[in-house]
Tab-separated table of C-alpha atoms in Angstrom:
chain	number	residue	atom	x	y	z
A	809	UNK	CA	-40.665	18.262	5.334
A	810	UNK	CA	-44.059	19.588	5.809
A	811	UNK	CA	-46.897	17.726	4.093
A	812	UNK	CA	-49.693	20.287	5.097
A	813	UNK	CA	-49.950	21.560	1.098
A	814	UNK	CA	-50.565	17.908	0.382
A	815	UNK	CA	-52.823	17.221	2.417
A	816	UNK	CA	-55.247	20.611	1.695
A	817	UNK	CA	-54.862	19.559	-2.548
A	818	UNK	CA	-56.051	15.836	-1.506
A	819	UNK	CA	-59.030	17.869	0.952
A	820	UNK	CA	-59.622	20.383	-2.377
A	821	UNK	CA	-59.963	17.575	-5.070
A	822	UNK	CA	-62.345	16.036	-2.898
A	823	UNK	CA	-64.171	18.831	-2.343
A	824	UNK	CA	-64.000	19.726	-5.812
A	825	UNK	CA	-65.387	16.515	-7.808
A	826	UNK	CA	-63.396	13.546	-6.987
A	827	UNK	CA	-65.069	11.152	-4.473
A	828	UNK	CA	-62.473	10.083	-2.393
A	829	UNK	CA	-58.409	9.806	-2.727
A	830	UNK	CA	-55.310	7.963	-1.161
A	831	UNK	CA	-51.944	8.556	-1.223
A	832	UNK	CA	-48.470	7.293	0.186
A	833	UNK	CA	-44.910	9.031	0.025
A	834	UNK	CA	-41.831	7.508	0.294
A	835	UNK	CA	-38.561	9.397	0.682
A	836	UNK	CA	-35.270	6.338	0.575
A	837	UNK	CA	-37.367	3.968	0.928
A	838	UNK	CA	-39.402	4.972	4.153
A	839	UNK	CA	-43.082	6.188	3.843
A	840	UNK	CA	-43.171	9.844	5.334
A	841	UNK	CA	-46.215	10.283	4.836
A	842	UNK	CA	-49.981	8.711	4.024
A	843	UNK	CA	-53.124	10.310	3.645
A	844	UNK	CA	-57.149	9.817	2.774
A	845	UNK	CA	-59.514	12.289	2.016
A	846	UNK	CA	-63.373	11.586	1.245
A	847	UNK	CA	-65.395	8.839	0.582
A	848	UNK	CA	-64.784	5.263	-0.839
A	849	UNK	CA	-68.938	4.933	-0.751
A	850	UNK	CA	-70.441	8.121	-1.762
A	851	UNK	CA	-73.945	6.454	-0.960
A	852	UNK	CA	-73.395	4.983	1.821
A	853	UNK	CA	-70.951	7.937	3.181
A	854	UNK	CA	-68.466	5.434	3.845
A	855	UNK	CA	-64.677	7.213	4.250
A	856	UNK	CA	-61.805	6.357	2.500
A	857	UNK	CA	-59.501	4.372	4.249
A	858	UNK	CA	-56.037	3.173	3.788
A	859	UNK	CA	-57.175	-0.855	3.147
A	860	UNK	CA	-59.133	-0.275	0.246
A	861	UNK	CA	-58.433	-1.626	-2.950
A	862	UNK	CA	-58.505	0.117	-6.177
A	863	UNK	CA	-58.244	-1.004	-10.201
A	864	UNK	CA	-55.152	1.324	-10.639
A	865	UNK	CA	-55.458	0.347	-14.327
A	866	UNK	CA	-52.546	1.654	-16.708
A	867	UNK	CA	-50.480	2.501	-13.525
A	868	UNK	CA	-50.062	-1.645	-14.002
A	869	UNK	CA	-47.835	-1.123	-16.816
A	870	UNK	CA	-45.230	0.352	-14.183
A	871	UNK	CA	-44.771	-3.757	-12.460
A	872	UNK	CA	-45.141	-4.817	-16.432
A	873	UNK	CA	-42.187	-3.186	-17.492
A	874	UNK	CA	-40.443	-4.057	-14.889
A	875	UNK	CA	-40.855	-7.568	-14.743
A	876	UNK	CA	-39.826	-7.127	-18.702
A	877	UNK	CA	-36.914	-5.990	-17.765
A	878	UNK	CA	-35.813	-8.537	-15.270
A	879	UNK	CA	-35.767	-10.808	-18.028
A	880	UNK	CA	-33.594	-8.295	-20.320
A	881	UNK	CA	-31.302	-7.671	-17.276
A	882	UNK	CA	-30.637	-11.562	-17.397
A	883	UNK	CA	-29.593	-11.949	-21.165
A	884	UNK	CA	-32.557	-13.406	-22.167
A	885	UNK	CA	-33.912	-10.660	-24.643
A	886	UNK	CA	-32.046	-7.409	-26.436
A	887	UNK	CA	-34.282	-4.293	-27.369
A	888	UNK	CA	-34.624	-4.580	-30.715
A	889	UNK	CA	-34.959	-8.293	-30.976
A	890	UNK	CA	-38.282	-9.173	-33.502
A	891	UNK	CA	-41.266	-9.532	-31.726
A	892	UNK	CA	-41.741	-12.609	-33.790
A	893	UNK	CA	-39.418	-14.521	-32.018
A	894	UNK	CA	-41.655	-14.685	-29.006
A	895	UNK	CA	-45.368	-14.589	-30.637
A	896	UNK	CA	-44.761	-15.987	-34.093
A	897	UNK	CA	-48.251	-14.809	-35.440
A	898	UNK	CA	-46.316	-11.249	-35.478
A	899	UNK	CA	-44.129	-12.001	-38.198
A	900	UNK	CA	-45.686	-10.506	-41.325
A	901	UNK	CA	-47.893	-7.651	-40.440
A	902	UNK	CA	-49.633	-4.907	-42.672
A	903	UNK	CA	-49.869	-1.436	-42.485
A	904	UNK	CA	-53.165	0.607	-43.072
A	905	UNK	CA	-52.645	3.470	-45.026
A	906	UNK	CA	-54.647	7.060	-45.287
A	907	UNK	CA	-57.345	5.742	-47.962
A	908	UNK	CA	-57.788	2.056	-46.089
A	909	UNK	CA	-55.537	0.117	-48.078
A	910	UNK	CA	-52.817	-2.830	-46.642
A	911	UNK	CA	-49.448	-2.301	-47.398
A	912	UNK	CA	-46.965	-4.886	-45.517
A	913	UNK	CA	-44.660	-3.895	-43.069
A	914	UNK	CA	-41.131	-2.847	-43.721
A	915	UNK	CA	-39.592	-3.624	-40.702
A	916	UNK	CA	-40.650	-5.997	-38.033
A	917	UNK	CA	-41.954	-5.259	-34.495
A	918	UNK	CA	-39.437	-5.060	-31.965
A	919	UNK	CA	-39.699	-5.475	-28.181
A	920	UNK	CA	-38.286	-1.837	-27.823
A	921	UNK	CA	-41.637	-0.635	-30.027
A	922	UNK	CA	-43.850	-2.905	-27.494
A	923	UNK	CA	-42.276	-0.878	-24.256
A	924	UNK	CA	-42.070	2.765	-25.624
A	925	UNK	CA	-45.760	2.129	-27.527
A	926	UNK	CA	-44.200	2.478	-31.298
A	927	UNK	CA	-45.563	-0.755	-32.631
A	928	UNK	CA	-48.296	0.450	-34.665
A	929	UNK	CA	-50.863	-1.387	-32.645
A	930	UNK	CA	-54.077	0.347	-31.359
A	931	UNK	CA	-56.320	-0.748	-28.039
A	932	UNK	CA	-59.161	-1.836	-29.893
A	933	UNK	CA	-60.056	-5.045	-28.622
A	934	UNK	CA	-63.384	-5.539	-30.144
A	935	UNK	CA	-61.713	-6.339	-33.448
A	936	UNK	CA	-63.078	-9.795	-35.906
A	937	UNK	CA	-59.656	-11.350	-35.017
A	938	UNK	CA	-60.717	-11.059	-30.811
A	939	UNK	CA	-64.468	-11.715	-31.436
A	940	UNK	CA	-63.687	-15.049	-33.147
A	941	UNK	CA	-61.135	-16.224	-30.572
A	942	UNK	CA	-63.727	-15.300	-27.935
A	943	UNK	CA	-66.628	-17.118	-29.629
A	944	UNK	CA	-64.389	-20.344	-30.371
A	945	UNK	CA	-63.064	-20.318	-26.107
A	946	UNK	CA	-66.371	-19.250	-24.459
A	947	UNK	CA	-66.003	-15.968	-24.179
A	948	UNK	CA	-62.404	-16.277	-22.370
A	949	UNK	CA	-58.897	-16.084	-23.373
A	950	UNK	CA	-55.514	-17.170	-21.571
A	951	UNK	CA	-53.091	-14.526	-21.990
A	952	UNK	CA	-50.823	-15.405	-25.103
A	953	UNK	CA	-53.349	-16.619	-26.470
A	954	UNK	CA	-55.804	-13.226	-26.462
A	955	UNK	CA	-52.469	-11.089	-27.298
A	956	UNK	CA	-51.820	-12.521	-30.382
A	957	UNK	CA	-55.085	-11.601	-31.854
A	958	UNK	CA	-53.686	-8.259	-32.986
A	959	UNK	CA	-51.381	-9.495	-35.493
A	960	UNK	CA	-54.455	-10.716	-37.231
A	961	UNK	CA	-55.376	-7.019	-37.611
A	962	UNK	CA	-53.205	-3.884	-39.848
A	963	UNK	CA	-50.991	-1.333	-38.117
A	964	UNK	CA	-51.649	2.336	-37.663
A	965	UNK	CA	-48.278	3.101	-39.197
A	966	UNK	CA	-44.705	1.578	-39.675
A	967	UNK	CA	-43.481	0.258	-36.234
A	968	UNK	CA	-41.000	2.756	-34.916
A	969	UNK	CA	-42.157	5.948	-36.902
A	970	UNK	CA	-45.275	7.357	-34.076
A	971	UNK	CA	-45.948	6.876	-30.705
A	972	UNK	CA	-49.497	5.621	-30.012
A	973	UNK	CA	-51.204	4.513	-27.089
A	974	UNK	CA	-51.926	0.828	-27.358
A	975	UNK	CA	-52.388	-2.417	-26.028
A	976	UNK	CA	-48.579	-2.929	-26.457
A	977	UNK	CA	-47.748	-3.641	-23.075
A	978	UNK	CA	-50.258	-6.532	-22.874
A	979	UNK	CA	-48.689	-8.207	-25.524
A	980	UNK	CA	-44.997	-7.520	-23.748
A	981	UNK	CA	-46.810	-9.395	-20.579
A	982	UNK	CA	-47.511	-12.097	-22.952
A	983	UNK	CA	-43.811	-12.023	-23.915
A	984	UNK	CA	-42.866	-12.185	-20.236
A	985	UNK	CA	-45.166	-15.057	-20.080
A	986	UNK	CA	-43.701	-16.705	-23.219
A	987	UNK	CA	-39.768	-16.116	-21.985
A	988	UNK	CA	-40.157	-17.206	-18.353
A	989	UNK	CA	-41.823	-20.259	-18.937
A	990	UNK	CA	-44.653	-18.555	-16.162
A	991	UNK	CA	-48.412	-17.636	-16.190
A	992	UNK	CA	-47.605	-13.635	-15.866
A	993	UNK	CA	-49.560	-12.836	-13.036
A	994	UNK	CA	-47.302	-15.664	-11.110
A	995	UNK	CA	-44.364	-14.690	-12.529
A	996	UNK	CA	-44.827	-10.824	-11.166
A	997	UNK	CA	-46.090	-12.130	-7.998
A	998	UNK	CA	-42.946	-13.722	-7.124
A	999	UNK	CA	-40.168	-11.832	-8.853
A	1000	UNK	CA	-42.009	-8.279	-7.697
A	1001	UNK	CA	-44.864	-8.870	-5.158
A	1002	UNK	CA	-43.540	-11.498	-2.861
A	1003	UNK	CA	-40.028	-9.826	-2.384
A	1004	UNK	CA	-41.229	-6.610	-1.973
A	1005	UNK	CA	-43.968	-7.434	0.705
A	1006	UNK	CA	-46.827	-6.134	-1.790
A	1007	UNK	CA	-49.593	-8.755	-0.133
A	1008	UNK	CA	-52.229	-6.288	-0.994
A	1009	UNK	CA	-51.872	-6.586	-4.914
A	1010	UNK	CA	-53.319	-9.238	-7.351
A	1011	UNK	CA	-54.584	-9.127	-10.718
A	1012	UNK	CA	-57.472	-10.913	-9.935
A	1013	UNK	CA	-59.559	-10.975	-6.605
A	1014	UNK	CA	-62.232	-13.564	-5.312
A	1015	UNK	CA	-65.806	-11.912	-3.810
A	1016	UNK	CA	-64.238	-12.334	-0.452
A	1017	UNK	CA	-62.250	-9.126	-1.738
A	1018	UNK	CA	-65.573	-7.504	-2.843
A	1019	UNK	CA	-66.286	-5.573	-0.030
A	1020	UNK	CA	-62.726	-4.127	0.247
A	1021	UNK	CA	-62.984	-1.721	-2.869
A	1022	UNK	CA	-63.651	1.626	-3.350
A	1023	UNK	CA	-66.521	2.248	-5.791
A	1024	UNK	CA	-65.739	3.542	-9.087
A	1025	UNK	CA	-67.689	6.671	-10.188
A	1026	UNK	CA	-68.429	8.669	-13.285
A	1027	UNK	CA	-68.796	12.752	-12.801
A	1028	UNK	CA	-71.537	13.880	-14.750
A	1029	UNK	CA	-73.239	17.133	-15.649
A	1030	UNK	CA	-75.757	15.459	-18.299
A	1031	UNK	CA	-78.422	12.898	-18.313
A	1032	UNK	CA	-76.112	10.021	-20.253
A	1033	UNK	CA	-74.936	7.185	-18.782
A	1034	UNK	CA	-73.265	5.480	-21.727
A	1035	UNK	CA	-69.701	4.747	-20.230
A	1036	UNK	CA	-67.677	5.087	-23.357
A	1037	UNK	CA	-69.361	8.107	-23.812
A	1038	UNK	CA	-68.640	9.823	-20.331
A	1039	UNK	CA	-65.207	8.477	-20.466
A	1040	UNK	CA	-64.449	10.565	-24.173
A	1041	UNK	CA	-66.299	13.658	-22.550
A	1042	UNK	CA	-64.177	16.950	-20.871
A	1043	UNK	CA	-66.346	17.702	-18.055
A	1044	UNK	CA	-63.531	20.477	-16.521
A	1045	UNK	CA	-65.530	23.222	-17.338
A	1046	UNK	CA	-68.844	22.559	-15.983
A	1047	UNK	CA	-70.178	24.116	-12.798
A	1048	UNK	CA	-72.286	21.702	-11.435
A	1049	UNK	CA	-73.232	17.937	-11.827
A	1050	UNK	CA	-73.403	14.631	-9.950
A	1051	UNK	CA	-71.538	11.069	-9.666
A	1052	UNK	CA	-72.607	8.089	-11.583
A	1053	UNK	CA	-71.770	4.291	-9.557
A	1054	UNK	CA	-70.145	2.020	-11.919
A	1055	UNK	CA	-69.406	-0.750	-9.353
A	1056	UNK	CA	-66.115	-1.720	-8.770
A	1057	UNK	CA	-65.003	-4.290	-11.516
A	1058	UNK	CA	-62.763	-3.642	-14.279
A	1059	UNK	CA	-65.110	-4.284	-17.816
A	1060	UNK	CA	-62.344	-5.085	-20.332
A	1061	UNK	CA	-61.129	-8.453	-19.028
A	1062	UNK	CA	-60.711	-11.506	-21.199
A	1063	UNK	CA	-62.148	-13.599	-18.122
A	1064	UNK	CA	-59.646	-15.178	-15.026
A	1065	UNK	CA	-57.246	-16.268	-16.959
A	1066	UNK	CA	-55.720	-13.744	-18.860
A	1067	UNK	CA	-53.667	-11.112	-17.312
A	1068	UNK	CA	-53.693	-7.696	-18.223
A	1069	UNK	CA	-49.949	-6.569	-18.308
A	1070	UNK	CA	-51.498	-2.645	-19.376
A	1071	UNK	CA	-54.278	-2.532	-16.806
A	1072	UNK	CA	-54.774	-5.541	-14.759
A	1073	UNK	CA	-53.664	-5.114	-11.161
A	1074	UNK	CA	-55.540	-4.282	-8.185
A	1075	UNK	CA	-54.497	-2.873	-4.861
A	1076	UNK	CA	-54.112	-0.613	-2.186
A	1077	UNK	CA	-51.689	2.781	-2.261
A	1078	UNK	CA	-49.474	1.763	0.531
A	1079	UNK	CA	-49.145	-1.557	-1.346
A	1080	UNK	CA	-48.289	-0.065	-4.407
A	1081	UNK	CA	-46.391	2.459	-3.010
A	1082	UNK	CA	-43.636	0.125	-2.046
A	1083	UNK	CA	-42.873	-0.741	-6.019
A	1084	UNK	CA	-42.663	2.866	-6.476
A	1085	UNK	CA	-40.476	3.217	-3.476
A	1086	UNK	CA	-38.474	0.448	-4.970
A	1087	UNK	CA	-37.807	2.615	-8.030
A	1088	UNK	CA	-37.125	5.417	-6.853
A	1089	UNK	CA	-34.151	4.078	-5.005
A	1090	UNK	CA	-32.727	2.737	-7.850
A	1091	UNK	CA	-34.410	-0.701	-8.237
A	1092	UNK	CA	-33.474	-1.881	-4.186
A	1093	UNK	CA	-36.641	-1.967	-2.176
A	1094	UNK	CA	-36.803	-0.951	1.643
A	1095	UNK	CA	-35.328	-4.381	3.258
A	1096	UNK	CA	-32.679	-4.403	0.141
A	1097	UNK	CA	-34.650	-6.409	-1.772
A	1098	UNK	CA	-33.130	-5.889	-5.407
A	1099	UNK	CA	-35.794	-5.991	-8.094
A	1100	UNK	CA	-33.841	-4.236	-10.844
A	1101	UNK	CA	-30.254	-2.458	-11.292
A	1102	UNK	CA	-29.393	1.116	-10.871
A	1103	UNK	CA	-28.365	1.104	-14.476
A	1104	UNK	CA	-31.392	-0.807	-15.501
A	1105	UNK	CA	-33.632	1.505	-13.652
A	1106	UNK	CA	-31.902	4.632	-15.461
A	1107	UNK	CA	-32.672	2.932	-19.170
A	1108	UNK	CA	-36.183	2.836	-18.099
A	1109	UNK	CA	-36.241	6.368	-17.377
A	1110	UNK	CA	-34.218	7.629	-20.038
A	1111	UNK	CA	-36.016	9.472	-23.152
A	1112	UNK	CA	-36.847	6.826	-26.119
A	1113	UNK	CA	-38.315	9.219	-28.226
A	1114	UNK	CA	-36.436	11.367	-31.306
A	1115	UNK	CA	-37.494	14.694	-31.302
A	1116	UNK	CA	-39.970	14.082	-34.415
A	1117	UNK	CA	-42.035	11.635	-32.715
A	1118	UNK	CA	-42.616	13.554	-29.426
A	1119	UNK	CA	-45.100	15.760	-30.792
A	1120	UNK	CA	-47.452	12.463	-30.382
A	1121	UNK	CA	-46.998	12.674	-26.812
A	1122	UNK	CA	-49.345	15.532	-27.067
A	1123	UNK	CA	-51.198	15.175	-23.778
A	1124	UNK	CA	-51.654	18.200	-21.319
A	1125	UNK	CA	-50.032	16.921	-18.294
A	1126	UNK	CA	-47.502	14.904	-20.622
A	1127	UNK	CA	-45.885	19.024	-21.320
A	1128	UNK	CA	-42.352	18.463	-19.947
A	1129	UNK	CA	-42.257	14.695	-20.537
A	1130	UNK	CA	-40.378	12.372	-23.232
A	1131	UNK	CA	-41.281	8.271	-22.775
A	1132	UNK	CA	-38.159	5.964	-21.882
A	1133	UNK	CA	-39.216	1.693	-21.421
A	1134	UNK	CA	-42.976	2.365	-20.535
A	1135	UNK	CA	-43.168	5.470	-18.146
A	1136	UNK	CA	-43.175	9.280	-18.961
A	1137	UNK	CA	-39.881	10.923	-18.170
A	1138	UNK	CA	-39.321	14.424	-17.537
A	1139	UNK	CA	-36.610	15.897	-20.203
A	1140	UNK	CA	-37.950	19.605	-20.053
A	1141	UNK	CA	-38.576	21.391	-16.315
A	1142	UNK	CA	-39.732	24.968	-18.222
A	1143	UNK	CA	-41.414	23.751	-20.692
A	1144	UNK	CA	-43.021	20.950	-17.583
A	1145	UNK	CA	-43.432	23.898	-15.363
A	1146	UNK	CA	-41.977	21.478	-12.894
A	1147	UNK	CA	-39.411	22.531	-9.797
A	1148	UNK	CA	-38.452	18.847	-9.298
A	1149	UNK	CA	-35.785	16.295	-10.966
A	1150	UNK	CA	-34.658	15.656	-14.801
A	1151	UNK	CA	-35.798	12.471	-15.410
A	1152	UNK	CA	-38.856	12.224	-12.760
A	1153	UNK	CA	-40.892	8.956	-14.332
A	1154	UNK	CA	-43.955	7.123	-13.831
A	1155	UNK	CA	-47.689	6.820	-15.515
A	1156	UNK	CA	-51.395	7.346	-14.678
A	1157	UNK	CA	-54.743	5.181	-14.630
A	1158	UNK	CA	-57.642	5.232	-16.356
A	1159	UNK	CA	-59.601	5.993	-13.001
A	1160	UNK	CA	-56.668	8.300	-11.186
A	1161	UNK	CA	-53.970	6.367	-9.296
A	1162	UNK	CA	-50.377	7.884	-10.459
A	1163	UNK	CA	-46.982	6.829	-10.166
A	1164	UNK	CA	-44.438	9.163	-9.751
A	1165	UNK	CA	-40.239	8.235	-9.107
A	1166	UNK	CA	-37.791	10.565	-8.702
A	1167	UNK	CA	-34.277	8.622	-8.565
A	1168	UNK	CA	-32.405	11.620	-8.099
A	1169	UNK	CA	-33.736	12.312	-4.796
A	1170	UNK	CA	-34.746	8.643	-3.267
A	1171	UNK	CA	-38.463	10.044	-3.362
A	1172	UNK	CA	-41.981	8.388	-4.907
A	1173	UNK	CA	-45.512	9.284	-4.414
A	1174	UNK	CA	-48.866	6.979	-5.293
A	1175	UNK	CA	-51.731	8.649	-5.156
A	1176	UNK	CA	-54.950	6.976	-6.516
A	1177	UNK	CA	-58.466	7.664	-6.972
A	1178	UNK	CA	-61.957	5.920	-8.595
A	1179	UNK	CA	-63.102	8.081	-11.004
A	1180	UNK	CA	-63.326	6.875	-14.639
A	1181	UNK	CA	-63.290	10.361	-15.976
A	1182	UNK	CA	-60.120	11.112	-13.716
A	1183	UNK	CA	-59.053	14.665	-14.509
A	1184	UNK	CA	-55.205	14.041	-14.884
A	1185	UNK	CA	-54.674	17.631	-16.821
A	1186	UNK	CA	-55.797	19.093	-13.624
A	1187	UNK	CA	-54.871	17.068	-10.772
A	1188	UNK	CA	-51.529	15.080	-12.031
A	1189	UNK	CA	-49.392	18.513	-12.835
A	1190	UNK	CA	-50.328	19.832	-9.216
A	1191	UNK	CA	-50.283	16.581	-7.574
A	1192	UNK	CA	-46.373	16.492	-8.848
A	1193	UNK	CA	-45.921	20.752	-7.781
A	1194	UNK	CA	-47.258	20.236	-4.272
A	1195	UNK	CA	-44.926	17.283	-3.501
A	1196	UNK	CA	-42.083	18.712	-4.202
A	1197	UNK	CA	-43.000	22.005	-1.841
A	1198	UNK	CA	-43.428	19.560	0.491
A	1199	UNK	CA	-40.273	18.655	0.489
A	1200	UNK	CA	-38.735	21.431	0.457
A	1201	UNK	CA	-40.311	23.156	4.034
């Protein structure tokens, strides 16, 4: 192994427009190599280092469906079972159709909808149904009860017929919640965190912590600021522009006690890493800790999707990929462009940190960035070519 090509993408990127990166590969288990490039503190030229702690965002749905599937391994949820059972405000929902009307729901939403993002639900939280549960609590919602507010509000479409990008993993951390009897940041902590050694990860920090993050940025190449905005905007093609500070908070919490299962945790890469790691060897971390089973671990990563619903998974660095319990999978290495493993899984972030698992060959890469615009149709696709080169020398 020769991680030279890795290292001179992570010294490109930052050279390019990303402010600073971090990653950690594992091969069986063992981390062969780690790497920073850039800044953490453009301002203050301060370099990244391996301690610092990054929002990784939707790479948190990777621990979410796993500790979902702890629970499933023990017999105490199938698939398909009604997501009514757990939240009962789910029971009778509507569907909105093409010309605005309500038309109820012909089949209920199922826990296999909430992992492979079928339910029908969007990730609008600024709906009447959160705005009054806000106003009535201060401003701050527990977890359950914050994830029920979507069954106040209509479907996109007929749970099971689209995939769509939701908040559907929050509301399967609520079920996790609801089934184990546990607040879900405790229950993750010590069914995943605790036996894997991952002391650097938490889904909510104190301002101790504060001075342990990277910053988050914006790139730029106009005078707006507006957040949402800049986040909707393709900036690949410009030439030129400059980095915007956005601090180094997540701004879509529900205040400290609710906890995001689709973009909650915080943490550093080699933390992380060792989840991945854990995965990629089949669900048995690196002192043997077993977090999930081999065959449990293969269901995750095994397509969900019939062949008329992938179109939906229409994203450019998706090409190549199905979606099994939660992660992308790869089912097609032409049409990926890809030279490593059928069924390679993971996710990405809303500000750059990526997951990647290959349980074929014992090997996992985290890689993670601060960049709320983060480029994944350019960087994720390469970041996944140059590590398997790597590997190969």
């Amino acid at each position: 192994m020769d991680f030279t090509l890795l290292k001179d993408l992570m010294d490109r990127l930052t050279a390019w427009r990303i402010p600073g990166n971090s990653v950690s590969v594992c091969l069986n288990g063992k981390e062969v190599f780690s790497y920073q490039s850039g800044f953490s503190d453009l301002e203050n030229r301060i370099p990244m280092t391996p301690d610092r702690l990054f929002n990784i965002y939707s790479c948190s749905k990777v621990t979410t469906v796993t500790a979902a599937l702890q629970l499933y391994e023990r017999g105490l949820f199938l698939l398909d079972d009604p997501l009514y059972d757990f939240l009962p405000a789910y029971r009778e929902m509507y569907v909105k159709d093409e010309n605005g009307g309500l038309t109820k729901a012909k089949n209920p939403i199922t826990l296999r909808h909430l992992f492979t993002h079928t339910s029908g639900l969007t990730y609008d939280m600024n709906t009447p149904a959160f705005n009054e549960a806000q106003a009535k609590n201060g401003g701050e919602l527990p977890t359950v009860m914050a994830m029920s507010c979507p069954a106040s509000d209509p479907l996109s479409f007929e749970p099971g017929t689209h995939w769509q990008y939701s908040m559907s993993h929050d509301v399967l951390a609520a079920v996790v919640e609801v089934i184990s009897g546990k607040r879900f940041s405790d229950y993750v902590r010590d069914n995943i965190f605790l036996p894997l050694g991952m002391n650097d990860s938490f889904y909510h920090t104190s301002p101790r912590d504060d001075n342990r993050f990277a910053q988050q940025y914006m790139f730029v190449d106009s005078d707006e600021t507006d957040l949402g905005k800049l986040q909707s905007a393709h900036v690949n093609a410009c030439s030129g522009g400059r980095h915007v500070n956005y601090g180094i908070h997540r701004r879509d919490s529900f205040g400290p006690n609710f906890d995001s299962g689709g973009a909650g945790i915080i943490t550093t890469v080699s933390d992380y890493s060792k989840l991945c790691a854990a995965l990629a060897c089949k669900g048995r971390g690196a002192a043997g800790e077993v977090i999930l089973s081999p065959g449990t671990v293969d269901l995750l990563r095994t397509n969900q999707l019939p062949a008329h619903i992938l179109p939906d998974l229409n994203w450019p660095q998706m090409r190549g990929y199905g979606y099994g319990l939660g992660v992308r999978t790869m089912i097609d290495k032409a049409l990926g462009g890809t030279t490593g493993s059928l069924g390679e899984f993971g996710w990405g972030g809303a500000a750059g940190a990526t997951v990647l698992c290959d349980a074929e060959m014992g090997l996992s890469l985290f890689y993670a960035h601060h960049m709320l615009n983060p480029q994944e149709a350019y960087y994720q696709p390469r970041l996944r070519n140059v590590l398997y080169a790597c590997i190969g020398r």
